[in-house]
Short mmCIF file of C-alpha atoms in Angstrom, two decimals:
data_model
loop_
_atom_site.label_atom_id
_atom_site.label_comp_id
_atom_site.label_asym_id
_atom_site.label_seq_id
_atom_site.Cartn_x
_atom_site.Cartn_y
_atom_site.Cartn_z
CA UNK A 1 -26.60 -28.42 -2.57
CA UNK A 2 -27.29 -26.19 0.38
CA UNK A 3 -29.43 -23.11 0.19
CA UNK A 4 -27.81 -20.00 -1.23
CA UNK A 5 -26.25 -17.82 1.44
CA UNK A 6 -27.95 -14.52 2.12
CA UNK A 7 -26.87 -11.26 0.50
CA UNK A 8 -25.79 -8.22 2.56
CA UNK A 9 -28.44 -5.56 2.83
CA UNK A 10 -25.90 -2.77 2.51
CA UNK A 11 -22.88 -2.79 0.16
CA UNK A 12 -19.69 -4.22 1.73
CA UNK A 13 -16.62 -2.52 0.23
CA UNK A 14 -13.01 -3.51 0.35
CA UNK A 15 -12.25 -0.91 3.01
CA UNK A 16 -13.89 1.70 5.18
CA UNK A 17 -11.89 4.51 6.83
CA UNK A 18 -11.41 4.84 10.57
CA UNK A 19 -13.06 7.95 11.85
CA UNK A 20 -12.64 9.53 15.29
CA UNK A 21 -15.37 10.59 17.58
CA UNK A 22 -16.57 13.93 16.19
CA UNK A 23 -16.20 15.60 19.59
CA UNK A 24 -12.54 14.59 19.67
CA UNK A 25 -11.88 16.01 16.21
CA UNK A 26 -13.76 19.17 17.15
CA UNK A 27 -11.39 19.82 20.04
CA UNK A 28 -8.47 19.79 17.56
CA UNK A 29 -10.35 22.07 15.27
CA UNK A 30 -10.95 24.45 18.11
CA UNK A 31 -7.17 24.57 18.74
CA UNK A 32 -6.61 25.27 15.05
CA UNK A 33 -9.15 28.10 15.12
CA UNK A 34 -7.50 29.50 18.25
CA UNK A 35 -4.09 29.49 16.66
CA UNK A 36 -5.34 30.66 13.25
CA UNK A 37 -2.53 28.51 11.74
CA UNK A 38 -3.84 26.38 8.89
CA UNK A 39 -0.61 25.18 7.19
CA UNK A 40 3.15 25.64 6.92
CA UNK A 41 4.19 23.35 9.73
CA UNK A 42 1.78 24.45 12.45
CA UNK A 43 1.34 22.83 15.93
CA UNK A 44 -0.75 19.93 14.75
CA UNK A 45 1.77 19.07 12.04
CA UNK A 46 4.68 19.23 14.48
CA UNK A 47 2.91 17.00 17.02
CA UNK A 48 1.85 14.40 14.48
CA UNK A 49 5.43 14.19 13.15
CA UNK A 50 6.56 13.43 16.70
CA UNK A 51 3.85 10.84 17.36
CA UNK A 52 4.55 8.90 14.13
CA UNK A 53 8.06 7.93 15.23
CA UNK A 54 6.52 5.26 17.40
CA UNK A 55 5.03 3.59 14.35
CA UNK A 56 7.48 4.37 11.51
CA UNK A 57 10.81 4.18 13.32
CA UNK A 58 13.37 6.76 14.48
CA UNK A 59 14.31 8.01 11.03
CA UNK A 60 13.66 11.58 9.89
CA UNK A 61 9.98 12.05 8.92
CA UNK A 62 8.70 14.55 6.38
CA UNK A 63 4.91 14.91 6.15
CA UNK A 64 3.08 15.61 2.87
CA UNK A 65 -0.41 16.41 1.58
CA UNK A 66 -0.61 13.04 -0.16
CA UNK A 67 1.48 9.97 -0.81
CA UNK A 68 2.00 10.66 -4.53
CA UNK A 69 3.50 14.10 -3.85
CA UNK A 70 5.58 12.50 -1.12
CA UNK A 71 6.98 10.00 -3.60
CA UNK A 72 7.49 12.63 -6.23
CA UNK A 73 9.41 14.79 -3.83
CA UNK A 74 11.60 11.88 -2.74
CA UNK A 75 12.41 11.04 -6.40
CA UNK A 76 13.56 14.67 -6.95
CA UNK A 77 15.42 14.89 -3.64
CA UNK A 78 17.34 11.70 -4.46
CA UNK A 79 18.25 13.14 -7.93
CA UNK A 80 16.98 10.07 -9.72
CA UNK A 81 17.12 10.27 -13.56
CA UNK A 82 17.49 8.16 -16.65
CA UNK A 83 16.04 4.72 -15.78
CA UNK A 84 14.68 3.39 -12.53
CA UNK A 85 13.87 -0.29 -12.02
CA UNK A 86 10.42 -0.90 -10.57
CA UNK A 87 7.52 -3.39 -10.39
CA UNK A 88 4.50 -3.63 -12.66
CA UNK A 89 2.45 -5.05 -9.78
CA UNK A 90 1.49 -1.86 -7.99
CA UNK A 91 -0.82 1.18 -8.05
CA UNK A 92 -0.48 3.55 -10.96
CA UNK A 93 1.21 6.24 -8.82
CA UNK A 94 4.43 4.18 -8.54
CA UNK A 95 5.51 4.36 -12.20
CA UNK A 96 3.74 7.70 -12.76
CA UNK A 97 6.04 9.57 -10.35
CA UNK A 98 8.99 8.40 -12.38
CA UNK A 99 7.46 9.25 -15.79
CA UNK A 100 6.36 12.64 -14.38
CA UNK A 101 10.05 13.42 -13.81
CA UNK A 102 11.02 12.18 -17.30
CA UNK A 103 12.44 8.97 -15.86
CA UNK A 104 11.91 5.73 -17.79
CA UNK A 105 10.33 3.11 -15.45
CA UNK A 106 11.88 -0.31 -16.24
CA UNK A 107 9.59 -3.15 -15.21
CA UNK A 108 10.97 -6.27 -13.59
CA UNK A 109 9.02 -9.32 -12.58
CA UNK A 110 7.92 -10.15 -9.05
CA UNK A 111 8.38 -13.05 -6.61
CA UNK A 112 5.61 -15.65 -6.55
CA UNK A 113 4.89 -15.63 -2.83
CA UNK A 114 5.47 -12.07 -1.64
CA UNK A 115 4.48 -10.55 -4.99
CA UNK A 116 7.23 -7.94 -4.47
CA UNK A 117 10.05 -7.06 -6.81
CA UNK A 118 12.18 -10.14 -7.52
CA UNK A 119 15.88 -9.36 -6.75
CA UNK A 120 16.99 -12.17 -9.00
CA UNK A 121 15.61 -10.26 -11.97
CA UNK A 122 17.05 -6.80 -11.07
CA UNK A 123 20.69 -7.07 -12.19
CA UNK A 124 19.79 -8.14 -15.72
CA UNK A 125 17.70 -4.93 -16.06
CA UNK A 126 20.51 -2.56 -14.99
CA UNK A 127 22.00 -0.43 -17.77
CA UNK A 128 24.37 2.59 -17.82
CA UNK A 129 21.30 4.82 -17.48
CA UNK A 130 20.00 3.12 -14.31
CA UNK A 131 20.10 5.40 -11.27
CA UNK A 132 17.86 3.65 -8.80
CA UNK A 133 15.36 1.03 -7.70
CA UNK A 134 11.79 1.83 -6.73
CA UNK A 135 10.41 -1.22 -5.03
CA UNK A 136 6.99 -1.66 -3.40
CA UNK A 137 6.03 -3.47 -0.19
CA UNK A 138 2.92 -4.91 -1.75
CA UNK A 139 0.00 -5.41 0.72
CA UNK A 140 2.59 -4.74 3.39
CA UNK A 141 4.65 -7.80 2.41
CA UNK A 142 8.26 -6.68 2.81
CA UNK A 143 10.52 -6.73 -0.19
CA UNK A 144 13.73 -8.71 0.07
CA UNK A 145 15.33 -5.58 1.50
CA UNK A 146 18.69 -7.10 2.28
CA UNK A 147 19.24 -8.50 -1.23
CA UNK A 148 18.02 -5.26 -2.85
CA UNK A 149 20.45 -3.35 -0.70
CA UNK A 150 23.28 -5.64 -1.71
CA UNK A 151 22.52 -5.14 -5.41
CA UNK A 152 22.16 -1.36 -5.01
CA UNK A 153 25.51 -1.05 -3.23
CA UNK A 154 27.24 -3.19 -5.90
CA UNK A 155 25.90 -0.98 -8.72
CA UNK A 156 25.88 2.36 -6.84
CA UNK A 157 22.10 2.79 -7.09
CA UNK A 158 19.67 4.68 -4.85
CA UNK A 159 16.83 2.66 -3.26
CA UNK A 160 13.44 4.20 -2.74
CA UNK A 161 10.59 2.17 -1.30
CA UNK A 162 6.88 2.67 -1.92
CA UNK A 163 5.56 1.67 1.51
CA UNK A 164 2.00 2.84 0.97
CA UNK A 165 0.72 -0.51 2.34
CA UNK A 166 3.45 -1.01 4.98
CA UNK A 167 2.53 1.29 7.87
CA UNK A 168 4.05 -0.35 10.97
CA UNK A 169 5.64 -3.24 9.10
CA UNK A 170 8.89 -4.57 10.61
CA UNK A 171 11.64 -6.79 9.22
CA UNK A 172 14.16 -8.55 11.51
CA UNK A 173 12.93 -6.43 14.38
CA UNK A 174 13.56 -3.21 12.43
CA UNK A 175 11.12 -0.66 11.12
CA UNK A 176 10.66 -1.15 7.42
CA UNK A 177 11.70 2.44 6.75
CA UNK A 178 15.19 1.80 8.19
CA UNK A 179 16.05 0.07 4.90
CA UNK A 180 16.96 1.90 1.65
CA UNK A 181 17.56 5.60 1.15
CA UNK A 182 13.93 6.58 1.82
CA UNK A 183 10.45 5.07 2.22
CA UNK A 184 7.11 6.67 1.34
CA UNK A 185 3.96 5.97 3.32
CA UNK A 186 0.44 6.84 2.17
CA UNK A 187 -2.08 8.28 4.59
CA UNK A 188 -4.98 8.12 2.13
CA UNK A 189 -8.44 7.34 3.59
CA UNK A 190 -8.17 3.75 2.35
CA UNK A 191 -5.11 3.08 4.51
CA UNK A 192 -4.81 1.62 7.98
CA UNK A 193 -3.73 5.00 9.36
CA UNK A 194 -4.90 8.07 7.43
CA UNK A 195 -5.26 11.81 7.44
CA UNK A 196 -8.07 11.73 4.79
CA UNK A 197 -5.32 12.50 2.22
CA UNK A 198 -1.72 12.65 3.18
CA UNK A 199 1.63 10.85 3.25
CA UNK A 200 5.14 10.85 4.64
CA UNK A 201 8.67 9.99 3.66
CA UNK A 202 11.04 8.50 6.23
CA UNK A 203 14.77 8.53 5.73
CA UNK A 204 17.90 7.91 7.88
CA UNK A 205 19.58 10.77 6.00
CA UNK A 206 19.09 14.08 7.74
CA UNK A 207 20.30 16.06 4.72
CA UNK A 208 17.73 14.26 2.55
CA UNK A 209 15.01 15.20 4.97
CA UNK A 210 16.06 18.85 4.80
CA UNK A 211 16.06 18.77 1.03
CA UNK A 212 12.55 17.30 0.92
CA UNK A 213 11.32 19.95 3.37
CA UNK A 214 12.73 22.56 0.98
CA UNK A 215 11.28 21.02 -2.16
CA UNK A 216 7.75 20.53 -0.66
CA UNK A 217 7.56 24.29 0.01
CA UNK A 218 8.36 25.69 -3.45
CA UNK A 219 12.12 25.50 -2.77
CA UNK A 220 11.81 28.53 -0.44
CA UNK A 221 14.64 28.76 2.06
CA UNK A 222 13.68 32.04 3.69
CA UNK A 223 11.71 35.22 2.96
CA UNK A 224 13.99 36.27 0.12
CA UNK A 225 15.68 33.04 -0.93
CA UNK A 226 14.45 30.32 -3.32
CA UNK A 227 17.10 27.62 -3.56
CA UNK A 228 15.41 24.96 -5.75
CA UNK A 229 12.53 24.32 -8.09
CA UNK A 230 9.94 22.95 -5.64
CA UNK A 231 6.24 22.27 -5.43
CA UNK A 232 3.57 22.80 -2.80
CA UNK A 233 3.02 19.43 -1.13
CA UNK A 234 2.73 20.43 2.54
CA UNK A 235 0.31 18.66 4.87
CA UNK A 236 -2.15 21.16 6.34
CA UNK A 237 -3.22 21.46 9.96
CA UNK A 238 -6.69 19.88 9.45
CA UNK A 239 -5.13 16.81 7.92
CA UNK A 240 -2.64 16.56 10.79
CA UNK A 241 -5.46 17.06 13.36
CA UNK A 242 -7.31 14.05 11.94
CA UNK A 243 -4.15 12.02 12.10
CA UNK A 244 -3.66 12.96 15.74
CA UNK A 245 -7.17 11.81 16.47
CA UNK A 246 -6.48 8.42 14.90
CA UNK A 247 -2.94 7.61 15.91
CA UNK A 248 -4.06 6.19 19.26
CA UNK A 249 -6.66 4.04 17.49
CA UNK A 250 -4.22 2.07 15.38
CA UNK A 251 -3.64 -0.79 17.87
CA UNK A 252 -7.35 -1.43 18.33
CA UNK A 253 -7.98 -1.34 14.57
CA UNK A 254 -5.11 -3.75 13.93
CA UNK A 255 -6.44 -6.20 16.55
CA UNK A 256 -9.80 -6.21 14.82
CA UNK A 257 -8.16 -6.78 11.40
CA UNK A 258 -6.07 -9.56 12.79
CA UNK A 259 -9.27 -11.35 13.93
CA UNK A 260 -10.66 -10.89 10.38
CA UNK A 261 -7.47 -12.30 8.82
CA UNK A 262 -7.65 -15.37 11.05
CA UNK A 263 -11.31 -15.83 10.06
CA UNK A 264 -10.58 -15.63 6.36
CA UNK A 265 -7.57 -17.94 6.73
CA UNK A 266 -9.55 -20.54 8.69
CA UNK A 267 -12.72 -20.51 6.65
CA UNK A 268 -11.16 -20.44 3.21
CA UNK A 269 -8.12 -22.67 3.62
CA UNK A 270 -8.47 -26.13 2.14
CA UNK A 271 -10.48 -25.13 -0.94
CA UNK A 272 -8.54 -26.46 -4.01
CA UNK A 273 -7.11 -23.59 -6.00
CA UNK A 274 -7.50 -20.99 -3.25
CA UNK A 275 -4.33 -19.57 -1.71
CA UNK A 276 -4.98 -17.52 1.43
CA UNK A 277 -2.52 -14.90 2.77
CA UNK A 278 0.29 -16.25 4.95
CA UNK A 279 -0.53 -16.17 8.64
CA UNK A 280 -0.11 -12.49 9.52
CA UNK A 281 1.62 -11.26 12.65
CA UNK A 282 -0.08 -8.60 14.77
CA UNK A 283 3.23 -6.98 15.78
CA UNK A 284 5.19 -6.97 12.53
CA UNK A 285 2.60 -6.81 9.71
CA UNK A 286 0.69 -3.74 8.59
CA UNK A 287 -2.65 -5.61 8.11
CA UNK A 288 -3.45 -3.25 5.25
CA UNK A 289 -5.08 -5.79 2.90
CA UNK A 290 -6.20 -9.38 2.91
CA UNK A 291 -5.83 -11.12 -0.43
CA UNK A 292 -6.67 -14.45 -2.03
CA UNK A 293 -5.20 -15.98 -5.12
CA UNK A 294 -7.65 -17.98 -7.20
CA UNK A 295 -6.20 -20.52 -9.66
CA UNK A 296 -8.89 -21.22 -12.24
CA UNK A 297 -7.09 -24.41 -13.32
CA UNK A 298 -7.84 -25.86 -9.88
CA UNK A 299 -11.10 -24.19 -8.90
CA UNK A 300 -12.75 -24.33 -12.30
CA UNK A 301 -13.60 -20.60 -11.91
CA UNK A 302 -11.60 -17.52 -12.76
CA UNK A 303 -10.88 -14.75 -10.25
CA UNK A 304 -13.10 -12.49 -12.35
CA UNK A 305 -16.01 -14.90 -12.02
CA UNK A 306 -15.71 -14.83 -8.22
CA UNK A 307 -15.27 -11.03 -8.26
CA UNK A 308 -18.49 -10.57 -10.33
CA UNK A 309 -20.49 -13.14 -8.40
CA UNK A 310 -19.62 -11.52 -5.08
CA UNK A 311 -21.28 -8.32 -6.37
CA UNK A 312 -24.59 -10.19 -6.62
CA UNK A 313 -24.31 -10.65 -2.83
CA UNK A 314 -23.49 -6.88 -2.33
CA UNK A 315 -19.79 -7.64 -1.65
CA UNK A 316 -17.34 -5.43 -3.57
CA UNK A 317 -13.90 -6.96 -3.47
CA UNK A 318 -11.02 -5.45 -5.51
CA UNK A 319 -8.68 -6.86 -8.11
CA UNK A 320 -5.47 -5.24 -6.79
CA UNK A 321 -3.56 -4.99 -9.15
CA UNK A 322 -5.35 -5.51 -12.42
CA UNK A 323 -4.46 -4.58 -15.01
CA UNK A 324 -0.72 -4.37 -14.41
CA UNK A 325 0.90 -0.95 -14.73
CA UNK A 326 2.89 -2.33 -17.65
CA UNK A 327 -0.41 -2.79 -19.51
CA UNK A 328 -1.41 0.91 -19.11
CA UNK A 329 -1.35 2.98 -22.28
CA UNK A 330 1.68 5.09 -21.36
CA UNK A 331 3.84 1.98 -20.73
CA UNK A 332 2.50 -0.91 -22.80
CA UNK A 333 4.86 -0.36 -25.73
CA UNK A 334 8.02 -0.80 -23.62
CA UNK A 335 9.97 -3.99 -24.44
CA UNK A 336 10.01 -4.88 -20.69
CA UNK A 337 6.23 -4.67 -20.54
CA UNK A 338 5.84 -7.76 -22.65
CA UNK A 339 3.93 -10.53 -20.88
CA UNK A 340 6.78 -13.02 -21.48
CA UNK A 341 9.07 -10.70 -19.45
CA UNK A 342 6.62 -10.56 -16.56
CA UNK A 343 5.07 -14.03 -16.29
CA UNK A 344 4.72 -13.99 -12.43
CA UNK A 345 3.23 -10.56 -12.33
CA UNK A 346 0.73 -11.40 -15.10
CA UNK A 347 -0.31 -14.53 -13.23
CA UNK A 348 -0.75 -12.63 -10.00
CA UNK A 349 -2.69 -9.92 -11.85
CA UNK A 350 -5.15 -12.55 -13.07
CA UNK A 351 -5.48 -14.31 -9.67
CA UNK A 352 -5.44 -11.85 -6.85
CA UNK A 353 -8.64 -10.73 -5.11
CA UNK A 354 -8.56 -8.43 -2.09
CA UNK A 355 -11.43 -9.04 0.35
CA UNK A 356 -13.23 -6.50 2.58
CA UNK A 357 -10.80 -5.80 5.42
CA UNK A 358 -11.49 -3.16 8.07
CA UNK A 359 -12.22 -3.37 11.79
CA UNK A 360 -15.84 -2.29 11.58
CA UNK A 361 -16.64 -5.28 9.34
CA UNK A 362 -16.58 -7.74 12.24
CA UNK A 363 -15.86 -11.46 12.16
CA UNK A 364 -19.51 -12.47 11.69
CA UNK A 365 -19.63 -10.59 8.40
CA UNK A 366 -16.23 -12.01 7.41
CA UNK A 367 -17.66 -15.52 8.01
CA UNK A 368 -20.61 -14.63 5.82
CA UNK A 369 -18.29 -13.49 3.05
CA UNK A 370 -16.43 -16.81 3.34
CA UNK A 371 -19.68 -18.73 3.11
CA UNK A 372 -20.55 -16.77 -0.09
CA UNK A 373 -17.14 -17.53 -1.63
CA UNK A 374 -17.46 -21.23 -0.73
CA UNK A 375 -20.88 -21.27 -2.30
CA UNK A 376 -19.61 -19.60 -5.47
CA UNK A 377 -16.74 -22.12 -5.79
CA UNK A 378 -18.25 -25.33 -4.42
CA UNK A 379 -22.03 -24.88 -4.17
CA UNK A 380 -21.73 -25.23 -0.42
CA UNK A 381 -22.13 -22.32 1.94
CA UNK A 382 -21.09 -23.86 5.25
CA UNK A 383 -17.85 -22.65 6.82
CA UNK A 384 -14.88 -24.95 6.38
CA UNK A 385 -13.67 -26.39 9.67
CA UNK A 386 -10.12 -27.63 10.08
CA UNK A 387 -7.39 -27.72 12.63
CA UNK A 388 -5.89 -24.25 13.07
#
């Protein structure tokens, strides 16, 4: 057995936010101070909305103070009610926005490879109370958008996508947000592109965009008219300024992440029981996360064992998404939350491990993480060499 690989001196986390040069951000702050406009659709907000079309498509973009409020506003603007079909394999915000509106989230199992909502399971879950489908592009893996659209048309359902991980993702040459009635994007600091906190909804429906703009500003139409029960979910100028500083850095960050993805794929492929991410594409994938699946029946070790052992080397991976949303206290008593109804999602929840994935990490550190993982699983730290 080879010597144990070295630990990192400083903690290595699953992500690290891009930050602009402070001098660049300061110039934007100076413009904000000069205008004395801090919110309510100021110049920074307007400019960021224009710039994002290059990355999110030519649909109508509404900016928000965070992704959860963006998704909540879209749910209200689409008049969803009753029951909405969704995935248990996602972040808590996805079912929460439904429950917050008094809507019953109905959990349907996921596909094995993409880990997105399985269209083959959707129709059996539709009842007379179903008004929509809330699907998630997990890790930026696109849902089967064409089949979901076919089912939705057949049953007269609205389709809302949680695209928190899918910034810049394309399907069949089309921006991911061109599918469905609307798509939410998160601009949280953990995301590829961020505004510290923030989000957006993109839709092809101009009337829906106007309704969301109304709802995110208390339902206020003008100085004396309130037309709807809205909330305050507007993106402020400082958030927008940070986004404007980072929007030109996206291509460089993605190139660095692509190199990391290739390193992980190369150095970890071939270990029995380890499934690496499919080969990612620089132009069409978001490169938001890089995930492994660890099958304990083949490796002899559980995902949780690897997760805990990595900490001893100062590497803090994440078990996205464990536990499943269907296992959370507000939802666990639902009949559709039973493990026998969600076998693929439960298996993924027990196997997935997201590795550190951000441009500043660098390929040398990614290689070191691979050596540590190989040591944990095989007792050998050397990188695995194989034909690319």
